[in-house]
Amino acid sequence: MKKILLTALVLMACLSASAEGGNTQKVVNQVDFSHVRIADDFWSPRLERHVTATLPTCIDQIENQTGRIQNFINAGRGEGRHSGIFFDDSDVYKAMEGMAYSLVNHPDKALEAKLDQWIDYMETAQREDGYINTYYTLTGLDKRWTDMDRHEMYCAGHMIEGAVAYYLATGKDKFLKVCERMADHMMSIFGPGKRHWVPGHEEIELALVKLYETTGEEKYLNFAYWLLEERGHGHGIGPNGPWNKVYYQDEVPLRNLENIGGHAVRLMYLFCGMADITAYKQGTGYMEALDELWHDVVDRNMYITGGIGQTATNEGFSEDYSLPNASAYCETCASIGMVLWNYRMNQFSGEAKYIDVLERAMYNGVLAGVNLEGDRFFYVNPLEADGNHHRQAWFGCACCPSNVSRFLPSVGNYVYGTSRDALYVNLYIGNEASLNVDGKQVSLAMNTQYPWDGTIRITFRNGMDKALKMRIPGWCKAYKVTVNGKPSGAVSEEKGYAKLSRKWKKGDVVELQLAMPVEKVAADERVKEDKGKRAIQRGPLVYCAEAIDNAGTYDSFRLSSTTRFALCSLGGMLQGMQGITADNGREVLRLIPYYAWDNRDASKMKVWIDTDE
């Protein structure tokens, strides 16, 4: 009952915010994961390990193995040193967001009490003027707001996201009030007629929009817009003078941005902020720019895994079509950013191609970032390795583990979408859901063995008089739709979705069958690193070869036009997964899903396989 009441209260706040800031320009509305209960052989075990392994790992590191929580305790006391990196507060906030999301579907009094304790530390650490940042509180408040790349607003953004998540999960607003005081502090210094400021690491922009949607206070929306508009006018400077404008996305006003560049994660958060502002502000020109920038990212700078960021030099982008495999950076956080941004692009367009990219990044780039047991993490995700690249329990810069901890429990956010005239099915994950479609509650269940099998069944628990739009993935070359066991003659295709228009009744069953053959994928001919090679993909999953499975054939095997592929069951640590065997008539190569590599003994790995074609 409490969850339903909270949802209603938040919905009212969001509607109020929309009325003040102008009607949203979204075509598709997001369905919050709290309305989607995942029951799925692929995802349910991962979500269980999130509760039993991922969150406990993050909490232990934050409380016991590093000084991240101690920094807040010291800041509250006004004494002691700061340990770690200047942006370590953000790791705590991201973990808190993941903890809050976990409470929604896995209520846990001990976990909630832990969050309350941490929030008390933060409230005590907050200065009288609203400022909260343990690095500057403990190293010298006189230096605060002197370096645009010291992540003060980045940390504040993650704090806001964590506080909004906790408020939605529990109804408690203490943490939210801390964030409002910090936001008001920032607005007392920066804004029209005040000091200029360009956040070196984007994140605050999208967080302020969430704060606006939750509180209805339009000043937070306007401040987010002002921060975006600060870019490209020469206001951004580093501690030693003018900074690298490409790296910090500060070359030109954002509506004039034509080429991607710089740090990949920062760019993703920037694009999310631009999209969020576009929902409420008319005439920004942001969406027109994002449409073109999407092609720059996806067509010329994205790996087959959905990973982005080619080089460690800037943790980001280098040259178009330069996609090295062994030295690929592909930060886990950047793949999460691709999910966040592409879902927003889908909301503005209703086009399935954005969910195609989201799905590719999620099943490959993101899932590879955490091991199967849920307690070790990749920061960097190469597509080829010599056997010396392994996941770790934590990092000095631990943005990826804490980001994974908040992403996994929110996967349900991306399954459905709604509009005035349709229910969108974007991802195929087994679940039961209760959705508001144009003011009417619609209950349904989805059953599937996806991504191993392309059959999806949706059963209506009650009626619906809106169209059902089911995404046909870009990798799918053939599909079939039946309703109550009979071919449906009312299927049309619209922006990558199979659209079924009819009056739905309780008990109606829709079955979608997606052809899911093994495919050899060639890279764009301009990607020199992949010339003479092919990647193997089935459904949304990219596959790779590990030497541990291929003694004697790992280095010598070559694909050919007559290579035969077959599915095989995997065992041991990979129990329950489907592998692929490739038989070229002379040798056999065994492949496993890319996300599952480096879960057994140390081994060489490669995604791109030599070919004679």
Coordinates of C-alpha atoms in Angstrom, one line a residue:
M1 CA 0.0 0.0 0.0
K2 CA 2.8 2.4 0.8
K3 CA 4.5 1.8 -2.6
I4 CA 1.2 2.6 -4.4
L5 CA 0.7 5.8 -2.3
L6 CA 4.2 6.9 -2.9
T7 CA 3.9 6.3 -6.6
A8 CA 0.7 8.4 -6.7
L9 CA 2.4 11.2 -4.8
V10 CA 5.4 11.3 -7.0
L11 CA 3.2 11.1 -10.1
M12 CA 1.4 14.2 -8.8
A13 CA 4.7 16.0 -8.3
C14 CA 5.8 15.1 -11.8
L15 CA 2.5 16.3 -13.3
S16 CA 2.8 19.5 -11.4
A17 CA 6.4 20.0 -12.7
S18 CA 5.3 19.3 -16.2
A19 CA 2.6 22.0 -15.9
E20 CA 5.0 24.6 -14.7
G21 CA 7.8 23.8 -17.1
G22 CA 5.7 23.2 -20.3
N23 CA 4.3 19.9 -21.7
T24 CA 6.8 17.2 -22.1
Q25 CA 7.9 16.5 -25.7
K26 CA 8.3 12.8 -25.3
V27 CA 6.5 10.4 -27.6
V28 CA 7.0 7.4 -25.3
N29 CA 6.8 7.5 -21.5
Q30 CA 9.0 5.4 -19.2
V31 CA 7.5 2.7 -17.0
D32 CA 9.2 2.7 -13.7
F33 CA 10.7 -0.7 -12.7
S34 CA 8.7 -0.7 -9.5
H35 CA 5.7 -1.7 -11.7
V36 CA 7.6 -4.6 -13.3
R37 CA 8.4 -7.7 -11.3
I38 CA 11.1 -9.6 -13.2
A39 CA 10.7 -13.4 -13.1
D40 CA 13.2 -14.7 -15.6
D41 CA 15.8 -17.5 -15.8
F42 CA 18.4 -15.1 -17.2
W43 CA 17.8 -12.0 -15.2
S44 CA 16.4 -13.2 -11.9
P45 CA 19.6 -15.0 -10.8
R46 CA 21.6 -11.8 -11.6
L47 CA 19.2 -9.7 -9.5
E48 CA 19.5 -12.1 -6.7
R49 CA 23.3 -11.9 -6.8
H50 CA 22.9 -8.1 -6.8
V51 CA 21.3 -8.4 -3.4
T52 CA 23.5 -11.2 -2.0
A53 CA 26.9 -10.2 -3.5
T54 CA 27.1 -6.9 -5.4
L55 CA 25.6 -4.7 -2.8
P56 CA 27.4 -6.3 0.1
T57 CA 30.7 -6.0 -1.8
C58 CA 30.1 -2.3 -2.3
I59 CA 29.0 -1.7 1.3
D60 CA 32.0 -3.5 2.7
Q61 CA 34.4 -1.5 0.5
I62 CA 32.7 1.8 1.4
E63 CA 32.6 1.1 5.1
N64 CA 35.5 -1.2 5.9
Q65 CA 38.1 -1.4 3.1
T66 CA 38.3 2.2 2.1
G67 CA 37.7 5.5 3.8
R68 CA 34.7 6.6 1.9
I69 CA 32.2 6.6 4.8
Q70 CA 34.8 7.7 7.2
N71 CA 35.3 10.8 5.1
F72 CA 31.7 11.8 5.9
I73 CA 32.1 11.0 9.6
N74 CA 35.3 13.2 9.7
A75 CA 33.6 16.0 7.7
G76 CA 30.7 16.0 10.2
R77 CA 33.1 16.2 13.1
G78 CA 35.2 18.9 11.4
E79 CA 38.4 17.0 12.0
G80 CA 40.5 14.2 10.5
R81 CA 41.9 13.7 7.0
H82 CA 40.4 12.9 3.7
S83 CA 41.3 9.6 2.2
G84 CA 41.1 8.6 -1.5
I85 CA 40.3 10.6 -4.6
F86 CA 38.5 14.0 -4.6
F87 CA 35.4 12.4 -6.2
D88 CA 35.0 9.4 -3.9
D89 CA 31.8 10.7 -2.4
S90 CA 30.1 9.8 -5.7
D91 CA 30.8 6.1 -5.2
V92 CA 28.8 6.2 -1.9
Y93 CA 25.9 8.0 -3.5
K94 CA 25.7 5.6 -6.5
A95 CA 25.8 2.6 -4.1
M96 CA 23.0 4.3 -2.1
E97 CA 21.0 4.6 -5.2
G98 CA 21.4 0.9 -5.9
M99 CA 20.5 0.1 -2.3
A100 CA 17.4 2.2 -2.6
Y101 CA 16.4 0.5 -5.8
S102 CA 16.9 -2.9 -4.1
L103 CA 14.5 -1.9 -1.4
V104 CA 11.7 -1.5 -3.9
N105 CA 11.5 -5.2 -4.9
H106 CA 13.5 -6.7 -2.0
P107 CA 12.4 -4.9 1.3
D108 CA 15.2 -5.2 3.9
K109 CA 14.9 -3.4 7.2
A110 CA 18.7 -3.8 7.9
L111 CA 19.6 -2.3 4.5
E112 CA 17.2 0.5 5.1
A113 CA 18.7 1.2 8.5
K114 CA 22.1 1.2 6.9
L115 CA 21.0 3.9 4.5
D116 CA 19.4 5.9 7.3
Q117 CA 22.7 5.8 9.1
W118 CA 24.7 7.0 6.1
I119 CA 22.2 9.7 5.5
D120 CA 22.6 10.9 9.1
Y121 CA 26.4 11.1 8.4
M122 CA 25.7 13.2 5.3
E123 CA 23.3 15.6 7.0
T124 CA 25.9 16.2 9.8
A125 CA 28.6 16.7 7.2
Q126 CA 26.6 19.4 5.4
R127 CA 27.8 22.9 6.0
E128 CA 25.4 25.6 7.3
D129 CA 25.3 27.2 3.8
G130 CA 24.2 23.9 2.3
Y131 CA 27.6 22.9 0.9
I132 CA 28.5 19.2 1.1
N133 CA 31.6 17.7 -0.3
T134 CA 34.0 15.8 2.0
Y135 CA 37.1 16.5 0.0
Y136 CA 36.9 20.3 0.3
T137 CA 35.5 20.2 3.8
L138 CA 38.5 18.2 5.0
T139 CA 41.2 19.8 2.8
G140 CA 40.1 23.4 2.9
L141 CA 36.7 25.1 2.2
D142 CA 38.5 28.2 1.0
K143 CA 39.5 26.2 -2.1
R144 CA 35.9 25.1 -3.0
W145 CA 34.5 26.2 -6.3
T146 CA 38.0 27.1 -7.6
D147 CA 38.5 24.2 -10.0
M148 CA 35.8 23.2 -12.5
D149 CA 37.3 19.7 -12.9
R150 CA 37.2 18.8 -9.2
H151 CA 33.8 17.1 -9.6
E152 CA 31.9 19.1 -7.0
M153 CA 28.8 19.2 -9.1
Y154 CA 29.3 15.7 -10.3
C155 CA 29.2 14.4 -6.7
A156 CA 26.2 16.6 -6.0
G157 CA 24.4 15.1 -9.0
H158 CA 24.9 11.5 -7.9
M159 CA 23.8 12.5 -4.4
I160 CA 20.6 13.9 -5.9
E161 CA 20.0 10.7 -7.9
G162 CA 20.5 8.6 -4.8
A163 CA 18.2 10.8 -2.7
V164 CA 15.4 10.8 -5.3
A165 CA 15.7 7.0 -5.4
Y166 CA 15.5 6.7 -1.6
Y167 CA 12.5 9.0 -1.4
L168 CA 10.7 7.0 -4.1
A169 CA 11.5 3.8 -2.3
T170 CA 10.6 4.8 1.3
G171 CA 8.8 8.2 1.3
K172 CA 11.5 9.6 3.7
D173 CA 12.7 13.0 2.6
K174 CA 15.7 13.8 4.9
F175 CA 18.2 13.0 2.2
L176 CA 16.2 14.9 -0.4
K177 CA 16.3 18.0 1.8
V178 CA 20.0 17.7 2.0
C179 CA 20.1 17.7 -1.8
E180 CA 17.8 20.7 -2.0
R181 CA 20.0 22.7 0.3
M182 CA 23.1 21.8 -1.8
A183 CA 21.3 22.7 -5.0
D184 CA 20.2 26.0 -3.5
H185 CA 23.7 26.7 -2.3
M186 CA 25.0 26.2 -5.9
M187 CA 22.3 28.5 -7.3
S188 CA 23.3 31.2 -4.8
I189 CA 26.8 31.3 -6.4
F190 CA 26.2 30.4 -10.0
G191 CA 23.5 31.4 -12.5
P192 CA 22.4 34.4 -14.6
G193 CA 24.1 37.5 -13.3
K194 CA 26.3 35.5 -11.1
R195 CA 29.5 33.4 -11.6
H196 CA 30.0 31.3 -14.7
W197 CA 30.6 27.6 -14.3
V198 CA 31.1 24.6 -16.6
P199 CA 31.1 21.3 -14.7
G200 CA 34.2 19.3 -15.8
H201 CA 32.3 16.1 -15.4
E202 CA 28.7 16.2 -16.5
E203 CA 26.0 14.5 -14.3
I204 CA 24.5 17.4 -12.3
E205 CA 22.4 18.4 -15.3
L206 CA 20.3 15.2 -15.5
A207 CA 20.1 15.0 -11.7
L208 CA 18.7 18.4 -11.4
V209 CA 15.9 17.5 -13.8
K210 CA 15.1 14.5 -11.5
L211 CA 15.0 16.9 -8.6
Y212 CA 12.6 19.1 -10.5
E213 CA 10.4 16.2 -11.4
T214 CA 10.3 15.1 -7.8
T215 CA 9.8 18.4 -6.0
G216 CA 8.0 20.4 -8.7
E217 CA 10.5 23.3 -8.2
E218 CA 11.1 24.8 -11.6
K219 CA 14.2 26.6 -10.4
Y220 CA 16.1 23.3 -10.6
L221 CA 15.1 22.7 -14.2
N222 CA 16.2 26.2 -15.1
F223 CA 19.5 25.8 -13.3
A224 CA 20.2 22.6 -15.3
Y225 CA 19.4 24.4 -18.5
W226 CA 21.7 27.3 -17.5
L227 CA 24.6 24.9 -16.9
L228 CA 24.1 23.3 -20.3
E229 CA 24.0 26.7 -22.0
E230 CA 27.3 27.7 -20.3
R231 CA 29.2 25.4 -22.6
G232 CA 31.0 26.6 -25.7
H233 CA 31.4 30.2 -24.7
G234 CA 34.9 30.2 -23.2
H235 CA 33.8 30.0 -19.6
G236 CA 35.5 26.7 -18.9
I237 CA 38.9 26.7 -17.4
G238 CA 41.1 24.3 -15.5
P239 CA 43.4 24.9 -12.5
N240 CA 46.2 26.0 -14.9
G241 CA 44.2 28.1 -17.3
P242 CA 42.2 27.2 -20.4
W243 CA 41.4 23.5 -20.7
N244 CA 41.1 21.0 -23.5
K245 CA 37.7 22.0 -24.9
V246 CA 37.2 18.7 -26.8
Y247 CA 37.9 16.6 -23.8
Y248 CA 35.4 18.6 -21.7
Q249 CA 32.8 19.0 -24.5
D250 CA 33.2 22.7 -24.3
E251 CA 34.1 23.6 -27.9
V252 CA 30.8 25.1 -29.1
P253 CA 27.3 25.8 -27.8
L254 CA 25.6 22.4 -27.5
R255 CA 23.0 23.0 -30.2
N256 CA 26.0 23.5 -32.6
L257 CA 27.8 20.3 -31.6
E258 CA 28.5 18.2 -34.7
N259 CA 31.2 15.8 -33.6
I260 CA 31.7 13.7 -30.6
G261 CA 35.0 13.8 -28.6
G262 CA 36.6 13.6 -25.3
H263 CA 35.8 11.5 -22.3
A264 CA 33.1 8.9 -23.1
V265 CA 31.2 8.8 -19.8
R266 CA 31.1 12.5 -19.5
L267 CA 29.7 12.7 -23.0
M268 CA 26.9 10.2 -22.3
Y269 CA 25.8 12.0 -19.2
L270 CA 25.9 15.3 -21.2
F271 CA 23.6 13.8 -23.8
C272 CA 21.3 12.5 -21.2
G273 CA 21.0 16.0 -19.7
M274 CA 20.4 17.5 -23.0
A275 CA 17.6 15.1 -23.7
D276 CA 16.0 15.6 -20.3
I277 CA 16.0 19.3 -20.7
T278 CA 14.4 19.0 -24.2
A279 CA 11.5 17.2 -22.6
Y280 CA 10.5 20.5 -20.9
K281 CA 12.1 23.3 -22.8
Q282 CA 11.0 24.4 -26.2
G283 CA 13.4 25.5 -28.9
T284 CA 16.7 24.3 -27.4
G285 CA 17.9 22.7 -30.6
Y286 CA 19.4 19.9 -28.5
M287 CA 17.5 17.1 -30.0
E288 CA 18.4 18.1 -33.6
A289 CA 22.1 18.0 -32.5
L290 CA 21.6 14.7 -30.7
D291 CA 20.1 13.0 -33.7
E292 CA 23.3 13.7 -35.7
L293 CA 25.6 12.9 -32.8
W294 CA 23.9 9.5 -32.4
H295 CA 25.1 8.5 -35.8
D296 CA 28.6 9.7 -35.0
V297 CA 28.7 7.5 -31.9
V298 CA 26.9 4.4 -33.3
D299 CA 28.0 4.3 -36.9
R300 CA 31.6 5.3 -36.5
N301 CA 32.8 4.8 -32.9
M302 CA 30.9 2.0 -31.3
Y303 CA 32.2 -1.5 -30.8
I304 CA 30.1 -4.6 -31.7
T305 CA 29.6 -5.1 -27.9
G306 CA 27.9 -1.6 -27.6
G307 CA 31.0 -0.4 -25.9
I308 CA 32.4 3.1 -26.6
G309 CA 35.7 4.8 -25.9
Q310 CA 38.6 3.5 -27.9
T311 CA 41.6 4.7 -25.8
A312 CA 42.8 5.0 -22.3
T313 CA 44.6 8.2 -23.1
N314 CA 41.4 10.2 -22.5
E315 CA 39.1 7.4 -21.4
G316 CA 37.2 8.2 -24.5
F317 CA 37.1 8.8 -28.2
S318 CA 39.9 8.9 -30.7
E319 CA 39.4 8.8 -34.5
D320 CA 36.4 7.6 -36.5
Y321 CA 36.5 3.9 -37.4
S322 CA 39.6 3.4 -35.2
L323 CA 38.4 0.5 -33.0
P324 CA 41.4 -1.5 -31.6
N325 CA 40.4 -4.7 -29.8
A326 CA 43.2 -5.5 -27.3
S327 CA 43.6 -1.8 -26.2
A328 CA 39.8 -1.0 -26.4
Y329 CA 38.9 1.0 -23.3
C330 CA 35.1 0.5 -23.3
E331 CA 34.6 1.6 -19.7
T332 CA 31.7 -0.2 -18.0
C333 CA 30.3 3.2 -17.0
A334 CA 30.2 4.3 -20.6
S335 CA 28.1 1.2 -21.6
I336 CA 25.7 2.1 -18.8
G337 CA 25.7 5.6 -20.2
M338 CA 24.8 4.2 -23.6
V339 CA 21.7 2.5 -22.1
L340 CA 20.6 5.7 -20.3
W341 CA 21.0 7.9 -23.4
N342 CA 19.5 5.5 -26.0
Y343 CA 16.4 5.0 -23.9
R344 CA 15.9 8.7 -23.8
M345 CA 16.3 8.9 -27.6
N346 CA 13.7 6.2 -28.0
Q347 CA 11.3 8.2 -25.7
F348 CA 11.6 11.2 -28.0
S349 CA 11.2 9.3 -31.3
G350 CA 9.4 6.0 -30.7
E351 CA 12.1 4.4 -32.9
A352 CA 13.2 0.9 -32.1
K353 CA 16.8 1.4 -33.4
Y354 CA 17.7 3.1 -30.1
I355 CA 16.5 0.1 -28.1
D356 CA 18.6 -2.1 -30.4
V357 CA 21.7 -0.2 -29.3
L358 CA 20.5 -0.1 -25.6
E359 CA 20.1 -3.9 -25.7
R360 CA 23.5 -4.4 -27.4
A361 CA 25.2 -2.3 -24.7
M362 CA 23.3 -3.9 -21.9
Y363 CA 23.7 -7.6 -22.7
N364 CA 27.4 -7.3 -23.7
G365 CA 29.1 -4.1 -22.6
V366 CA 27.4 -3.8 -19.2
L367 CA 27.0 -7.4 -18.1
A368 CA 30.6 -8.1 -18.9
G369 CA 31.4 -5.5 -16.3
V370 CA 30.5 -7.8 -13.4
N371 CA 31.4 -11.4 -12.9
L372 CA 28.8 -14.2 -12.7
E373 CA 29.1 -14.3 -8.9
G374 CA 28.4 -10.6 -8.7
D375 CA 31.4 -9.5 -6.6
R376 CA 34.2 -8.6 -9.0
F377 CA 34.2 -6.0 -11.7
F378 CA 35.8 -4.8 -15.0
Y379 CA 36.6 -1.1 -15.4
V380 CA 37.9 -1.7 -18.9
N381 CA 36.3 -4.1 -21.4
P382 CA 38.6 -5.1 -24.2
L383 CA 37.5 -7.3 -27.1
E384 CA 40.8 -9.2 -27.1
A385 CA 43.0 -10.2 -24.1
D386 CA 46.3 -12.1 -23.5
G387 CA 45.1 -13.8 -20.3
N388 CA 46.2 -11.0 -17.9
H389 CA 43.1 -8.9 -17.8
H390 CA 40.9 -9.8 -14.9
R391 CA 38.0 -8.3 -12.9
Q392 CA 38.8 -6.8 -9.5
A393 CA 36.9 -6.5 -6.2
W394 CA 37.4 -2.8 -6.2
F395 CA 39.4 0.0 -7.8
G396 CA 41.1 3.2 -6.6
C397 CA 38.7 4.9 -9.0
A398 CA 35.6 2.8 -8.2
C399 CA 33.0 4.4 -10.4
C400 CA 32.2 1.2 -12.3
P401 CA 31.4 -1.1 -9.4
S402 CA 29.1 1.5 -7.8
N403 CA 27.5 2.2 -11.2
V404 CA 26.8 -1.4 -11.8
S405 CA 25.2 -1.6 -8.3
R406 CA 22.7 1.0 -9.2
F407 CA 22.1 -0.1 -12.8
L408 CA 21.2 -3.8 -12.3
P409 CA 18.1 -3.4 -10.0
S410 CA 16.7 -0.8 -12.4
V411 CA 16.7 -3.0 -15.5
G412 CA 13.0 -3.2 -15.4
N413 CA 12.9 0.5 -16.3
Y414 CA 13.6 -0.4 -20.0
V415 CA 11.2 -3.3 -20.6
Y416 CA 8.1 -1.2 -21.5
G417 CA 7.0 2.2 -22.6
T418 CA 3.6 3.8 -22.9
S419 CA 1.9 6.5 -25.0
R420 CA -1.6 7.7 -25.4
D421 CA -2.3 5.2 -28.1
A422 CA 0.0 2.3 -27.5
L423 CA 1.9 0.0 -25.1
Y424 CA 5.5 -0.5 -26.2
V425 CA 7.4 -3.7 -25.5
N426 CA 11.1 -2.9 -25.8
L427 CA 13.0 -5.7 -24.0
Y428 CA 12.1 -9.3 -23.8
I429 CA 12.6 -10.2 -20.1
G430 CA 10.2 -12.5 -18.3
N431 CA 8.0 -10.4 -15.9
E432 CA 4.6 -9.6 -14.5
A433 CA 3.7 -5.9 -14.8
S434 CA 0.9 -3.5 -13.9
L435 CA 1.1 -0.5 -16.2
N436 CA -0.8 2.8 -16.6
V437 CA -1.6 3.2 -20.3
D438 CA -3.3 6.5 -20.9
G439 CA -5.0 6.5 -17.6
K440 CA -6.0 2.8 -17.5
Q441 CA -4.3 0.1 -15.5
V442 CA -3.2 -2.8 -17.7
S443 CA -1.8 -6.0 -16.2
L444 CA 0.1 -8.5 -18.2
A445 CA 2.7 -11.3 -18.0
M446 CA 5.6 -12.0 -20.3
N447 CA 7.2 -15.4 -20.5
T448 CA 10.4 -16.1 -22.5
Q449 CA 13.7 -17.9 -22.5
Y450 CA 15.3 -14.9 -24.2
P451 CA 18.2 -14.3 -25.0
W452 CA 18.6 -18.1 -25.6
D453 CA 15.3 -18.5 -27.5
G454 CA 13.4 -16.1 -29.6
T455 CA 9.9 -17.0 -28.5
I456 CA 8.0 -14.5 -26.4
R457 CA 4.5 -14.9 -25.0
I458 CA 2.5 -12.0 -23.5
T459 CA -0.7 -12.7 -21.6
F460 CA -3.2 -10.0 -20.8
R461 CA -4.6 -10.2 -17.3
N462 CA -7.2 -7.6 -18.1
G463 CA -8.4 -5.8 -21.2
M464 CA -6.8 -2.9 -23.1
D465 CA -8.1 -0.9 -26.0
K466 CA -4.6 0.5 -27.2
A467 CA -2.2 -0.9 -29.8
L468 CA 0.5 -3.3 -28.7
K469 CA 3.9 -2.5 -30.2
M470 CA 6.5 -5.2 -30.0
R471 CA 10.1 -4.3 -31.0
I472 CA 11.6 -6.3 -33.8
P473 CA 15.3 -6.2 -33.1
G474 CA 17.6 -5.0 -35.9
W475 CA 19.4 -8.3 -35.9
C476 CA 16.2 -10.2 -36.6
K477 CA 15.6 -11.0 -40.3
A478 CA 12.2 -12.9 -39.9
Y479 CA 9.5 -13.1 -37.3
K480 CA 6.0 -14.4 -36.8
V481 CA 3.1 -13.1 -34.6
T482 CA 0.1 -15.1 -33.4
V483 CA -2.8 -14.1 -31.2
N484 CA -4.5 -16.8 -29.2
G485 CA -2.7 -19.4 -31.4
K486 CA -3.8 -18.0 -34.7
P487 CA -1.9 -15.8 -37.2
S488 CA -2.7 -12.2 -36.7
G489 CA -3.7 -10.4 -39.8
A490 CA -3.6 -7.0 -38.2
V491 CA 0.1 -6.6 -37.9
S492 CA 1.8 -3.6 -39.4
E493 CA 5.4 -2.3 -38.9
E494 CA 6.1 1.1 -37.5
K495 CA 9.5 2.5 -36.6
G496 CA 10.9 -1.0 -36.0
Y497 CA 7.9 -2.3 -34.0
A498 CA 5.3 -4.9 -35.0
K499 CA 2.1 -3.0 -34.3
L500 CA -1.1 -5.0 -33.3
S501 CA -4.2 -2.9 -33.2
R502 CA -7.3 -4.5 -31.7
K503 CA -9.4 -4.5 -28.5
W504 CA -7.5 -6.8 -26.1
K505 CA -9.5 -9.0 -23.7
K506 CA -8.5 -10.7 -20.5
G507 CA -6.7 -14.0 -21.3
D508 CA -5.5 -12.9 -24.8
V509 CA -2.1 -14.4 -25.5
V510 CA 0.3 -12.8 -28.1
E511 CA 3.2 -14.9 -29.2
L512 CA 6.1 -13.4 -31.0
Q513 CA 8.7 -15.7 -32.6
L514 CA 12.0 -14.1 -33.6
A515 CA 14.3 -16.0 -35.9
M516 CA 17.6 -16.3 -34.0
P517 CA 20.2 -18.0 -36.2
V518 CA 24.0 -17.7 -35.6
E519 CA 25.4 -14.9 -37.7
K520 CA 28.8 -13.9 -38.9
V521 CA 29.2 -10.2 -38.7
A522 CA 31.7 -8.1 -40.7
A523 CA 32.9 -4.8 -39.5
D524 CA 32.7 -1.6 -41.6
E525 CA 35.5 -1.9 -44.2
R526 CA 37.0 1.3 -42.8
V527 CA 37.8 -0.5 -39.5
K528 CA 41.3 -1.7 -40.3
E529 CA 41.7 -3.6 -37.0
D530 CA 38.9 -6.0 -38.1
K531 CA 39.9 -6.6 -41.8
G532 CA 39.9 -10.3 -42.6
K533 CA 37.9 -11.1 -39.4
R534 CA 34.4 -11.8 -38.4
A535 CA 32.5 -11.7 -35.2
I536 CA 29.9 -14.2 -34.1
Q537 CA 26.5 -13.1 -32.8
R538 CA 23.2 -14.8 -32.0
G539 CA 20.3 -12.7 -31.0
P540 CA 21.5 -9.8 -28.8
L541 CA 24.6 -11.7 -27.7
V542 CA 28.1 -11.3 -29.0
Y543 CA 30.2 -14.4 -28.6
C544 CA 33.9 -14.8 -28.0
A545 CA 36.5 -17.6 -28.0
E546 CA 38.6 -18.3 -24.9
A547 CA 41.8 -20.4 -25.2
I548 CA 40.7 -22.5 -22.2
D549 CA 38.0 -24.1 -24.4
N550 CA 40.1 -24.4 -27.5
A551 CA 43.4 -26.0 -26.9
G552 CA 45.2 -26.4 -30.2
T553 CA 42.7 -24.4 -32.2
Y554 CA 42.5 -21.0 -30.6
D555 CA 45.3 -19.5 -32.8
S556 CA 44.9 -21.6 -35.9
F557 CA 41.1 -21.7 -36.5
R558 CA 39.8 -19.7 -39.4
L559 CA 36.2 -19.2 -40.4
S560 CA 35.1 -19.9 -44.0
S561 CA 32.0 -19.6 -46.1
T562 CA 31.1 -23.2 -45.4
T563 CA 31.7 -23.1 -41.6
R564 CA 28.8 -24.9 -39.8
F565 CA 27.5 -23.5 -36.5
A566 CA 25.7 -25.4 -33.8
L567 CA 24.4 -24.6 -30.3
C568 CA 25.8 -26.4 -27.3
S569 CA 25.1 -26.4 -23.6
L570 CA 27.8 -25.1 -21.3
G571 CA 28.7 -26.5 -18.0
G572 CA 30.6 -25.6 -14.8
M573 CA 30.6 -21.9 -14.1
L574 CA 28.7 -21.3 -17.3
Q575 CA 25.9 -23.8 -16.6
G576 CA 22.6 -22.7 -18.2
M577 CA 24.2 -20.8 -21.0
Q578 CA 24.2 -21.7 -24.7
G579 CA 27.6 -21.8 -26.4
I580 CA 28.3 -22.1 -30.1
T581 CA 30.6 -24.5 -31.9
A582 CA 32.1 -23.4 -35.3
D583 CA 33.2 -26.3 -37.5
N584 CA 35.2 -25.4 -40.6
G585 CA 35.7 -29.0 -41.7
R586 CA 39.2 -29.2 -40.2
E587 CA 38.9 -27.8 -36.7
V588 CA 36.2 -26.9 -34.2
L589 CA 36.1 -23.6 -32.3
R590 CA 34.0 -23.3 -29.1
L591 CA 32.5 -19.9 -28.3
I592 CA 30.8 -18.5 -25.2
P593 CA 28.8 -15.3 -24.6
Y594 CA 31.2 -12.3 -24.4
Y595 CA 29.7 -11.2 -21.1
A596 CA 30.8 -14.5 -19.5
W597 CA 34.5 -14.4 -20.3
D598 CA 37.1 -14.4 -17.6
N599 CA 34.9 -16.2 -15.1
R600 CA 37.1 -19.4 -15.1
D601 CA 40.9 -19.8 -15.2
A602 CA 43.0 -17.1 -16.8
S603 CA 42.8 -17.4 -20.6
K604 CA 43.3 -15.6 -23.8
M605 CA 40.1 -14.2 -25.4
K606 CA 39.1 -12.7 -28.7
V607 CA 35.8 -11.6 -30.2
W608 CA 37.0 -11.1 -33.8
I609 CA 38.0 -14.4 -35.6
D610 CA 40.2 -14.7 -38.7
T611 CA 38.3 -15.7 -41.8
D612 CA 39.1 -16.9 -45.3
E613 CA 36.1 -15.2 -46.8

